[in-house]
PDB file of C-alpha atoms in Angstrom:
ATOM      1  CA  MET A   1      27.360 -25.701  16.314  1.00 96.00           C
ATOM      2  CA  LYS A   2      23.656 -25.737  17.156  1.00 98.00           C
ATOM      3  CA  ILE A   3      22.009 -28.663  15.387  1.00 98.00           C
ATOM      4  CA  SER A   4      18.433 -29.912  15.115  1.00 98.00           C
ATOM      5  CA  ILE A   5      17.443 -33.364  13.946  1.00 98.00           C
ATOM      6  CA  GLN A   6      14.348 -34.470  12.059  1.00 98.00           C
ATOM      7  CA  VAL A   7      13.393 -38.165  12.010  1.00 98.00           C
ATOM      8  CA  ASN A   8      10.887 -39.050   9.290  1.00 97.00           C
ATOM      9  CA  GLU A   9      10.736 -42.846   9.451  1.00 97.00           C
ATOM     10  CA  GLY A  10       9.479 -45.401  11.925  1.00 97.00           C
ATOM     11  CA  PRO A  11      11.741 -47.749  13.886  1.00 96.00           C
ATOM     12  CA  TYR A  12      12.988 -51.138  12.557  1.00 95.00           C
ATOM     13  CA  GLN A  13      11.293 -50.881   9.148  1.00 93.00           C
ATOM     14  CA  HIS A  14      13.833 -48.228   8.228  1.00 95.00           C
ATOM     15  CA  GLU A  15      17.328 -47.383   9.462  1.00 95.00           C
ATOM     16  CA  ALA A  16      16.719 -43.624   9.544  1.00 96.00           C
ATOM     17  CA  SER A  17      15.960 -43.521  13.264  1.00 97.00           C
ATOM     18  CA  ASP A  18      19.081 -45.598  14.078  1.00 96.00           C
ATOM     19  CA  THR A  19      21.247 -43.327  11.946  1.00 97.00           C
ATOM     20  CA  ALA A  20      19.709 -40.199  13.469  1.00 98.00           C
ATOM     21  CA  TYR A  21      20.388 -41.636  16.924  1.00 98.00           C
ATOM     22  CA  GLN A  22      24.030 -42.424  16.107  1.00 97.00           C
ATOM     23  CA  PHE A  23      24.458 -38.994  14.513  1.00 98.00           C
ATOM     24  CA  THR A  24      22.954 -37.247  17.542  1.00 98.00           C
ATOM     25  CA  LYS A  25      25.220 -39.202  19.899  1.00 97.00           C
ATOM     26  CA  ALA A  26      28.288 -38.407  17.791  1.00 98.00           C
ATOM     27  CA  ALA A  27      27.373 -34.721  17.522  1.00 98.00           C
ATOM     28  CA  LEU A  28      26.976 -34.463  21.304  1.00 98.00           C
ATOM     29  CA  ALA A  29      30.279 -36.281  21.836  1.00 97.00           C
ATOM     30  CA  ALA A  30      31.960 -33.800  19.505  1.00 98.00           C
ATOM     31  CA  GLY A  31      30.701 -30.936  21.664  1.00 98.00           C
ATOM     32  CA  HIS A  32      27.827 -29.725  19.487  1.00 98.00           C
ATOM     33  CA  GLU A  33      24.526 -28.581  20.926  1.00 98.00           C
ATOM     34  CA  ILE A  34      21.361 -30.435  19.920  1.00 98.00           C
ATOM     35  CA  PHE A  35      18.593 -27.845  19.955  1.00 98.00           C
ATOM     36  CA  ARG A  36      15.792 -30.320  19.281  1.00 98.00           C
ATOM     37  CA  VAL A  37      14.972 -33.735  17.832  1.00 98.00           C
ATOM     38  CA  PHE A  38      11.696 -33.635  15.899  1.00 98.00           C
ATOM     39  CA  PHE A  39       9.782 -36.779  14.942  1.00 98.00           C
ATOM     40  CA  TYR A  40       7.513 -36.554  11.896  1.00 97.00           C
ATOM     41  CA  HIS A  41       5.678 -38.851   9.461  1.00 97.00           C
ATOM     42  CA  ASP A  42       6.059 -42.483  10.665  1.00 97.00           C
ATOM     43  CA  GLY A  43       8.951 -41.160  12.763  1.00 98.00           C
ATOM     44  CA  VAL A  44       6.409 -40.524  15.524  1.00 98.00           C
ATOM     45  CA  ASN A  45       6.286 -44.305  16.058  1.00 98.00           C
ATOM     46  CA  ASN A  46       9.738 -44.061  17.642  1.00 98.00           C
ATOM     47  CA  ALA A  47       7.989 -42.519  20.638  1.00 98.00           C
ATOM     48  CA  THR A  48       5.985 -45.560  21.748  1.00 98.00           C
ATOM     49  CA  ARG A  49       6.990 -47.155  25.026  1.00 97.00           C
ATOM     50  CA  LEU A  50       5.094 -50.346  24.162  1.00 97.00           C
ATOM     51  CA  ALA A  51       7.522 -51.785  21.617  1.00 96.00           C
ATOM     52  CA  VAL A  52       9.088 -55.065  22.739  1.00 96.00           C
ATOM     53  CA  PRO A  53      11.872 -56.039  20.327  1.00 95.00           C
ATOM     54  CA  PRO A  54      13.687 -59.394  20.779  1.00 92.00           C
ATOM     55  CA  GLN A  55      16.226 -59.361  23.615  1.00 93.00           C
ATOM     56  CA  ASP A  56      19.218 -59.562  21.301  1.00 91.00           C
ATOM     57  CA  ASP A  57      18.079 -56.506  19.341  1.00 94.00           C
ATOM     58  CA  ARG A  58      18.299 -52.817  20.183  1.00 94.00           C
ATOM     59  CA  ASN A  59      15.309 -51.067  21.705  1.00 97.00           C
ATOM     60  CA  ILE A  60      15.132 -47.934  19.574  1.00 97.00           C
ATOM     61  CA  SER A  61      12.576 -46.019  21.671  1.00 97.00           C
ATOM     62  CA  ALA A  62      14.437 -46.827  24.882  1.00 97.00           C
ATOM     63  CA  GLN A  63      17.721 -45.725  23.312  1.00 97.00           C
ATOM     64  CA  TRP A  64      16.243 -42.339  22.476  1.00 98.00           C
ATOM     65  CA  SER A  65      14.722 -42.020  25.970  1.00 98.00           C
ATOM     66  CA  GLU A  66      18.066 -42.812  27.570  1.00 98.00           C
ATOM     67  CA  LEU A  67      19.962 -40.391  25.329  1.00 98.00           C
ATOM     68  CA  ALA A  68      17.431 -37.675  26.132  1.00 98.00           C
ATOM     69  CA  LYS A  69      17.769 -38.276  29.861  1.00 98.00           C
ATOM     70  CA  GLU A  70      21.571 -38.208  29.778  1.00 98.00           C
ATOM     71  CA  ASN A  71      21.773 -35.064  27.657  1.00 98.00           C
ATOM     72  CA  ASN A  72      18.570 -33.244  28.526  1.00 97.00           C
ATOM     73  CA  LEU A  73      17.435 -33.500  24.875  1.00 98.00           C
ATOM     74  CA  ASP A  74      14.225 -31.856  23.706  1.00 98.00           C
ATOM     75  CA  MET A  75      12.457 -34.632  21.749  1.00 98.00           C
ATOM     76  CA  VAL A  76       9.254 -33.458  20.093  1.00 98.00           C
ATOM     77  CA  VAL A  77       6.629 -35.605  18.376  1.00 98.00           C
ATOM     78  CA  CYS A  78       4.372 -33.887  15.833  1.00 97.00           C
ATOM     79  CA  ILE A  79       0.837 -33.871  17.190  1.00 96.00           C
ATOM     80  CA  ALA A  80      -0.946 -34.161  13.830  1.00 95.00           C
ATOM     81  CA  ALA A  81       1.234 -37.084  12.727  1.00 97.00           C
ATOM     82  CA  ALA A  82       0.959 -38.671  16.198  1.00 97.00           C
ATOM     83  CA  GLN A  83      -2.817 -38.504  16.343  1.00 96.00           C
ATOM     84  CA  ARG A  84      -3.114 -40.225  12.963  1.00 95.00           C
ATOM     85  CA  ARG A  85      -0.892 -43.049  14.135  1.00 97.00           C
ATOM     86  CA  GLY A  86      -2.086 -43.477  17.712  1.00 97.00           C
ATOM     87  CA  ILE A  87       0.856 -42.051  19.614  1.00 98.00           C
ATOM     88  CA  MET A  88      -0.717 -40.517  22.713  1.00 97.00           C
ATOM     89  CA  ASP A  89       0.416 -38.850  25.892  1.00 97.00           C
ATOM     90  CA  PRO A  90      -1.875 -38.954  28.951  1.00 97.00           C
ATOM     91  CA  ASP A  91      -3.346 -35.489  28.293  1.00 95.00           C
ATOM     92  CA  GLU A  92      -4.052 -36.132  24.632  1.00 94.00           C
ATOM     93  CA  ALA A  93      -5.506 -39.600  25.306  1.00 96.00           C
ATOM     94  CA  LYS A  94      -7.850 -38.064  27.858  1.00 96.00           C
ATOM     95  CA  ARG A  95      -8.831 -35.248  25.521  1.00 95.00           C
ATOM     96  CA  GLN A  96      -9.651 -37.775  22.770  1.00 95.00           C
ATOM     97  CA  GLY A  97     -11.553 -40.013  25.171  1.00 96.00           C
ATOM     98  CA  LEU A  98      -9.125 -42.922  24.684  1.00 97.00           C
ATOM     99  CA  ASP A  99      -8.467 -45.688  27.201  1.00 96.00           C
ATOM    100  CA  ALA A 100      -4.667 -45.656  27.007  1.00 96.00           C
ATOM    101  CA  ASP A 101      -1.545 -43.671  26.269  1.00 97.00           C
ATOM    102  CA  ASN A 102       1.771 -44.975  25.017  1.00 98.00           C
ATOM    103  CA  ILE A 103       4.361 -42.197  24.876  1.00 98.00           C
ATOM    104  CA  ALA A 104       7.842 -43.087  26.098  1.00 98.00           C
ATOM    105  CA  GLU A 105       9.833 -41.110  28.640  1.00 98.00           C
ATOM    106  CA  GLY A 106      11.608 -38.050  27.303  1.00 98.00           C
ATOM    107  CA  PHE A 107       9.279 -37.453  24.344  1.00 98.00           C
ATOM    108  CA  ARG A 108       6.714 -34.665  24.281  1.00 98.00           C
ATOM    109  CA  ILE A 109       3.884 -34.050  21.827  1.00 97.00           C
ATOM    110  CA  SER A 110       3.679 -30.621  20.237  1.00 97.00           C
ATOM    111  CA  GLY A 111       2.981 -28.837  16.955  1.00 96.00           C
ATOM    112  CA  LEU A 112       4.776 -28.501  13.637  1.00 95.00           C
ATOM    113  CA  GLY A 113       5.731 -24.971  14.651  1.00 95.00           C
ATOM    114  CA  GLN A 114       8.403 -26.629  16.776  1.00 97.00           C
ATOM    115  CA  LEU A 115      10.016 -27.953  13.591  1.00 97.00           C
ATOM    116  CA  ILE A 116       9.987 -24.550  11.903  1.00 96.00           C
ATOM    117  CA  GLU A 117      11.370 -22.950  15.059  1.00 96.00           C
ATOM    118  CA  ALA A 118      14.134 -25.568  15.147  1.00 97.00           C
ATOM    119  CA  GLY A 119      15.033 -24.602  11.581  1.00 95.00           C
ATOM    120  CA  ILE A 120      15.135 -20.927  12.478  1.00 95.00           C
ATOM    121  CA  GLU A 121      17.085 -21.307  15.712  1.00 96.00           C
ATOM    122  CA  SER A 122      19.633 -23.907  14.627  1.00 97.00           C
ATOM    123  CA  ASP A 123      22.746 -23.584  12.487  1.00 96.00           C
ATOM    124  CA  ARG A 124      21.846 -26.858  10.779  1.00 96.00           C
ATOM    125  CA  LEU A 125      18.688 -28.941  10.456  1.00 96.00           C
ATOM    126  CA  VAL A 126      19.610 -32.500   9.549  1.00 96.00           C
ATOM    127  CA  VAL A 127      16.811 -34.644   8.098  1.00 96.00           C
ATOM    128  CA  PHE A 128      16.812 -38.451   8.282  1.00 96.00           C
ATOM    129  CA  GLY A 129      14.477 -40.483   6.081  1.00 94.00           C
ATOM    130  CA  ASP A 130      13.548 -41.334   2.519  1.00 88.00           C
TER     131      ASP A 130
ATOM    132  CA  MET B   1      13.257 -13.756  14.948  1.00 60.00           C
ATOM    133  CA  SER B   2      15.527 -13.880  11.921  1.00 75.00           C
ATOM    134  CA  VAL B   3      14.186 -14.654   8.458  1.00 91.00           C
ATOM    135  CA  LYS B   4      15.619 -17.726   6.778  1.00 95.00           C
ATOM    136  CA  LYS B   5      15.101 -19.156   3.343  1.00 96.00           C
ATOM    137  CA  PHE B   6      13.027 -22.323   3.733  1.00 96.00           C
ATOM    138  CA  MET B   7      12.731 -24.705   0.800  1.00 97.00           C
ATOM    139  CA  TYR B   8      10.318 -27.638   0.812  1.00 97.00           C
ATOM    140  CA  VAL B   9      11.332 -30.196  -1.791  1.00 97.00           C
ATOM    141  CA  ASN B  10       8.483 -32.479  -2.838  1.00 98.00           C
ATOM    142  CA  ARG B  11       9.681 -35.671  -4.501  1.00 97.00           C
ATOM    143  CA  LYS B  12       6.868 -38.187  -4.091  1.00 97.00           C
ATOM    144  CA  ALA B  13       3.585 -38.913  -5.860  1.00 97.00           C
ATOM    145  CA  PRO B  14       0.569 -37.496  -3.966  1.00 97.00           C
ATOM    146  CA  TYR B  15      -0.842 -40.880  -2.953  1.00 96.00           C
ATOM    147  CA  GLY B  16       0.894 -44.172  -2.183  1.00 94.00           C
ATOM    148  CA  THR B  17       2.768 -42.623   0.726  1.00 94.00           C
ATOM    149  CA  ILE B  18       1.826 -39.849   3.124  1.00 94.00           C
ATOM    150  CA  TYR B  19       4.878 -37.651   2.449  1.00 95.00           C
ATOM    151  CA  ALA B  20       3.076 -35.252   0.106  1.00 96.00           C
ATOM    152  CA  LEU B  21       0.114 -34.627   2.420  1.00 95.00           C
ATOM    153  CA  GLU B  22       2.257 -34.167   5.517  1.00 94.00           C
ATOM    154  CA  SER B  23       4.661 -31.919   3.616  1.00 95.00           C
ATOM    155  CA  LEU B  24       1.731 -29.657   2.763  1.00 95.00           C
ATOM    156  CA  GLU B  25       0.780 -29.585   6.444  1.00 95.00           C
ATOM    157  CA  VAL B  26       4.274 -28.346   7.378  1.00 95.00           C
ATOM    158  CA  VAL B  27       4.147 -25.691   4.663  1.00 95.00           C
ATOM    159  CA  LEU B  28       0.797 -24.359   5.905  1.00 94.00           C
ATOM    160  CA  ILE B  29       1.902 -24.262   9.558  1.00 92.00           C
ATOM    161  CA  GLY B  30       5.290 -22.828   8.600  1.00 90.00           C
ATOM    162  CA  ALA B  31       3.616 -19.998   6.706  1.00 89.00           C
ATOM    163  CA  ALA B  32       2.686 -18.431  10.048  1.00 90.00           C
ATOM    164  CA  PHE B  33       6.381 -17.887  10.845  1.00 92.00           C
ATOM    165  CA  ASP B  34       6.966 -15.173   8.226  1.00 90.00           C
ATOM    166  CA  GLN B  35       9.960 -16.897   6.680  1.00 93.00           C
ATOM    167  CA  ASP B  36      11.088 -16.745   3.049  1.00 94.00           C
ATOM    168  CA  VAL B  37       9.359 -19.863   1.733  1.00 96.00           C
ATOM    169  CA  SER B  38       9.794 -21.733  -1.555  1.00 97.00           C
ATOM    170  CA  LEU B  39       8.496 -25.062  -2.755  1.00 98.00           C
ATOM    171  CA  ALA B  40      10.059 -27.312  -5.365  1.00 98.00           C
ATOM    172  CA  PHE B  41       8.374 -30.187  -7.155  1.00 98.00           C
ATOM    173  CA  ILE B  42      10.719 -32.715  -8.705  1.00 98.00           C
ATOM    174  CA  GLY B  43      10.555 -36.339  -9.794  1.00 98.00           C
ATOM    175  CA  ASP B  44       7.173 -37.933  -9.076  1.00 98.00           C
ATOM    176  CA  GLY B  45       6.489 -34.876  -6.897  1.00 98.00           C
ATOM    177  CA  VAL B  46       5.221 -33.068  -9.994  1.00 98.00           C
ATOM    178  CA  TYR B  47       2.148 -35.332  -9.900  1.00 98.00           C
ATOM    179  CA  GLN B  48       1.102 -33.559  -6.682  1.00 98.00           C
ATOM    180  CA  LEU B  49       0.165 -30.472  -8.696  1.00 98.00           C
ATOM    181  CA  THR B  50      -1.753 -32.193 -11.494  1.00 98.00           C
ATOM    182  CA  LYS B  51      -5.292 -30.993 -11.993  1.00 96.00           C
ATOM    183  CA  GLY B  52      -8.412 -33.133 -12.033  1.00 95.00           C
ATOM    184  CA  GLN B  53      -7.317 -35.530  -9.297  1.00 97.00           C
ATOM    185  CA  ASN B  54     -10.024 -37.961  -8.234  1.00 96.00           C
ATOM    186  CA  THR B  55      -9.299 -40.200  -5.256  1.00 95.00           C
ATOM    187  CA  GLU B  56     -12.732 -41.746  -4.877  1.00 94.00           C
ATOM    188  CA  ALA B  57     -11.647 -45.217  -5.955  1.00 93.00           C
ATOM    189  CA  ILE B  58      -8.771 -45.408  -3.455  1.00 93.00           C
ATOM    190  CA  GLY B  59     -10.869 -44.226  -0.521  1.00 92.00           C
ATOM    191  CA  GLN B  60      -8.527 -41.382   0.382  1.00 93.00           C
ATOM    192  CA  LYS B  61      -9.046 -37.682   0.761  1.00 93.00           C
ATOM    193  CA  ASN B  62      -8.219 -35.607  -2.316  1.00 96.00           C
ATOM    194  CA  PHE B  63      -6.076 -32.882  -0.774  1.00 96.00           C
ATOM    195  CA  SER B  64      -4.991 -31.326  -4.084  1.00 97.00           C
ATOM    196  CA  PRO B  65      -7.409 -28.336  -3.817  1.00 96.00           C
ATOM    197  CA  THR B  66      -5.299 -27.157  -0.859  1.00 96.00           C
ATOM    198  CA  TYR B  67      -2.427 -26.204  -3.200  1.00 97.00           C
ATOM    199  CA  SER B  68      -4.566 -23.428  -4.639  1.00 95.00           C
ATOM    200  CA  ALA B  69      -4.746 -21.853  -1.154  1.00 95.00           C
ATOM    201  CA  LEU B  70      -0.960 -21.497  -0.890  1.00 96.00           C
ATOM    202  CA  GLY B  71      -1.067 -18.036  -2.471  1.00 94.00           C
ATOM    203  CA  ASP B  72      -3.274 -16.815   0.388  1.00 93.00           C
ATOM    204  CA  TYR B  73      -0.534 -17.940   2.782  1.00 93.00           C
ATOM    205  CA  ASP B  74       2.067 -15.857   0.921  1.00 92.00           C
ATOM    206  CA  VAL B  75       3.602 -19.034  -0.438  1.00 95.00           C
ATOM    207  CA  ASN B  76       4.119 -17.989  -4.036  1.00 95.00           C
ATOM    208  CA  LYS B  77       7.501 -19.308  -5.150  1.00 97.00           C
ATOM    209  CA  ILE B  78       6.664 -22.713  -6.510  1.00 98.00           C
ATOM    210  CA  TYR B  79       9.416 -24.216  -8.620  1.00 98.00           C
ATOM    211  CA  VAL B  80       8.533 -27.063 -10.960  1.00 98.00           C
ATOM    212  CA  GLU B  81      11.383 -28.909 -12.620  1.00 98.00           C
ATOM    213  CA  LYS B  82      11.016 -28.954 -16.387  1.00 98.00           C
ATOM    214  CA  GLU B  83      12.829 -32.247 -16.934  1.00 98.00           C
ATOM    215  CA  SER B  84      10.668 -34.022 -14.349  1.00 98.00           C
ATOM    216  CA  LEU B  85       7.541 -32.940 -16.201  1.00 98.00           C
ATOM    217  CA  GLU B  86       8.963 -33.987 -19.573  1.00 98.00           C
ATOM    218  CA  GLU B  87      10.130 -37.377 -18.306  1.00 98.00           C
ATOM    219  CA  ARG B  88       6.532 -38.078 -17.301  1.00 98.00           C
ATOM    220  CA  GLY B  89       4.920 -36.786 -20.485  1.00 98.00           C
ATOM    221  CA  LEU B  90       3.441 -33.793 -18.669  1.00 98.00           C
ATOM    222  CA  THR B  91       3.352 -30.085 -19.482  1.00 97.00           C
ATOM    223  CA  LEU B  92       2.388 -27.034 -17.419  1.00 97.00           C
ATOM    224  CA  ASP B  93      -1.135 -27.384 -18.842  1.00 97.00           C
ATOM    225  CA  ASP B  94      -1.528 -30.608 -16.863  1.00 98.00           C
ATOM    226  CA  LEU B  95      -0.918 -28.746 -13.596  1.00 98.00           C
ATOM    227  CA  GLN B  96      -3.226 -26.569 -11.537  1.00 97.00           C
ATOM    228  CA  HIS B  97      -2.995 -22.868 -12.311  1.00 96.00           C
ATOM    229  CA  LEU B  98      -1.653 -21.555  -9.007  1.00 95.00           C
ATOM    230  CA  VAL B  99      -1.772 -17.806  -8.426  1.00 95.00           C
ATOM    231  CA  TRP B 100      -1.198 -15.216  -5.729  1.00 95.00           C
ATOM    232  CA  GLU B 101      -2.223 -11.596  -5.291  1.00 95.00           C
ATOM    233  CA  ASP B 102       0.593  -9.045  -5.125  1.00 93.00           C
ATOM    234  CA  GLU B 103      -0.369  -6.394  -2.572  1.00 91.00           C
ATOM    235  CA  ASP B 104       2.505  -4.186  -3.766  1.00 92.00           C
ATOM    236  CA  ASP B 105       1.035  -4.174  -7.272  1.00 93.00           C
ATOM    237  CA  ASP B 106      -2.634  -3.314  -6.604  1.00 94.00           C
ATOM    238  CA  TRP B 107      -3.406  -6.959  -5.767  1.00 93.00           C
ATOM    239  CA  ALA B 108      -2.612  -8.071  -9.280  1.00 94.00           C
ATOM    240  CA  GLU B 109      -3.001 -11.814  -9.750  1.00 94.00           C
ATOM    241  CA  LYS B 110       0.323 -13.438 -10.606  1.00 95.00           C
ATOM    242  CA  ASP B 111       1.469 -16.952 -11.395  1.00 95.00           C
ATOM    243  CA  SER B 112       3.046 -18.845  -8.514  1.00 95.00           C
ATOM    244  CA  ILE B 113       4.571 -21.629 -10.599  1.00 97.00           C
ATOM    245  CA  ARG B 114       8.042 -21.075 -11.996  1.00 97.00           C
ATOM    246  CA  LEU B 115       9.127 -23.633 -14.538  1.00 98.00           C
ATOM    247  CA  VAL B 116      12.882 -24.166 -14.121  1.00 98.00           C
ATOM    248  CA  SER B 117      15.474 -26.505 -15.537  1.00 98.00           C
ATOM    249  CA  ARG B 118      17.310 -29.003 -13.350  1.00 97.00           C
ATOM    250  CA  ALA B 119      20.410 -26.813 -13.467  1.00 98.00           C
ATOM    251  CA  GLU B 120      18.461 -23.682 -12.524  1.00 98.00           C
ATOM    252  CA  LEU B 121      16.804 -25.494  -9.636  1.00 98.00           C
ATOM    253  CA  ALA B 122      20.221 -26.565  -8.366  1.00 98.00           C
ATOM    254  CA  ASP B 123      21.141 -22.886  -8.098  1.00 98.00           C
ATOM    255  CA  VAL B 124      17.898 -22.107  -6.253  1.00 98.00           C
ATOM    256  CA  LEU B 125      18.577 -24.931  -3.793  1.00 97.00           C
ATOM    257  CA  ASP B 126      22.081 -23.612  -3.278  1.00 97.00           C
ATOM    258  CA  GLU B 127      20.670 -20.292  -2.020  1.00 97.00           C
ATOM    259  CA  GLN B 128      18.536 -21.854   0.738  1.00 97.00           C
ATOM    260  CA  ASP B 129      19.196 -21.912   4.483  1.00 96.00           C
ATOM    261  CA  ILE B 130      16.888 -24.816   5.315  1.00 95.00           C
ATOM    262  CA  ILE B 131      15.880 -27.615   2.970  1.00 95.00           C
ATOM    263  CA  LEU B 132      13.073 -29.923   4.057  1.00 94.00           C
ATOM    264  CA  SER B 133      12.847 -32.837   1.690  1.00 92.00           C
ATOM    265  CA  PHE B 134       9.699 -34.933   1.458  1.00 94.00           C
TER     266      PHE B 134
END
């Protein structure tokens, strides 16, 4: 089955991103195709590479990056939600005249159309969040 | 591209969290994709459609006028759950009068809001391909 994932909550504060990650891993292991993972609302905060959790805790952003690398996942961060919350890639930071970017490996910033397209192209769109 | 039935379920009050505002942003962007779009307002979500909102004292943007533009985006199936209104002491008169123009009927102005019971809304949800819940 072709599945897309939507993550609506930020890391650590809420378990949605963890659950989405475990679900994505399990779906891939079961032979399903993940068409796209879309990060929206505070979910865009999963895409920062600057988070430094304690050493005995999981690094949620790094987990996603690793999973994306291993499985060639398309991980998209909503641009409107990202701009509000200061998640920037080098291009966007430059365009906004900012002095830094913070996006983690494997994530890309794009529009909400990517979410709608994921809904159209996938057999299932699974939403994680409140 | 195939046409799917997209349902946006709005469950949260308009302020307090950003879900309502960012849901509206998805709806407006999604309207460009020519899909079969419906919106549902349930629970505290019904407050999103109330008229006369004034956000001055909380220092946030009042985005409620945007709902009246939905008709221009061909978003004209707006389901409001009757029980959710009643539980909050609200009636349809407390909500904005949302309309759309039917080009197949000489651009007649028609109501976008459909007041449905919880049971009826369950049937509507059952018919959808994609449910985005905010």
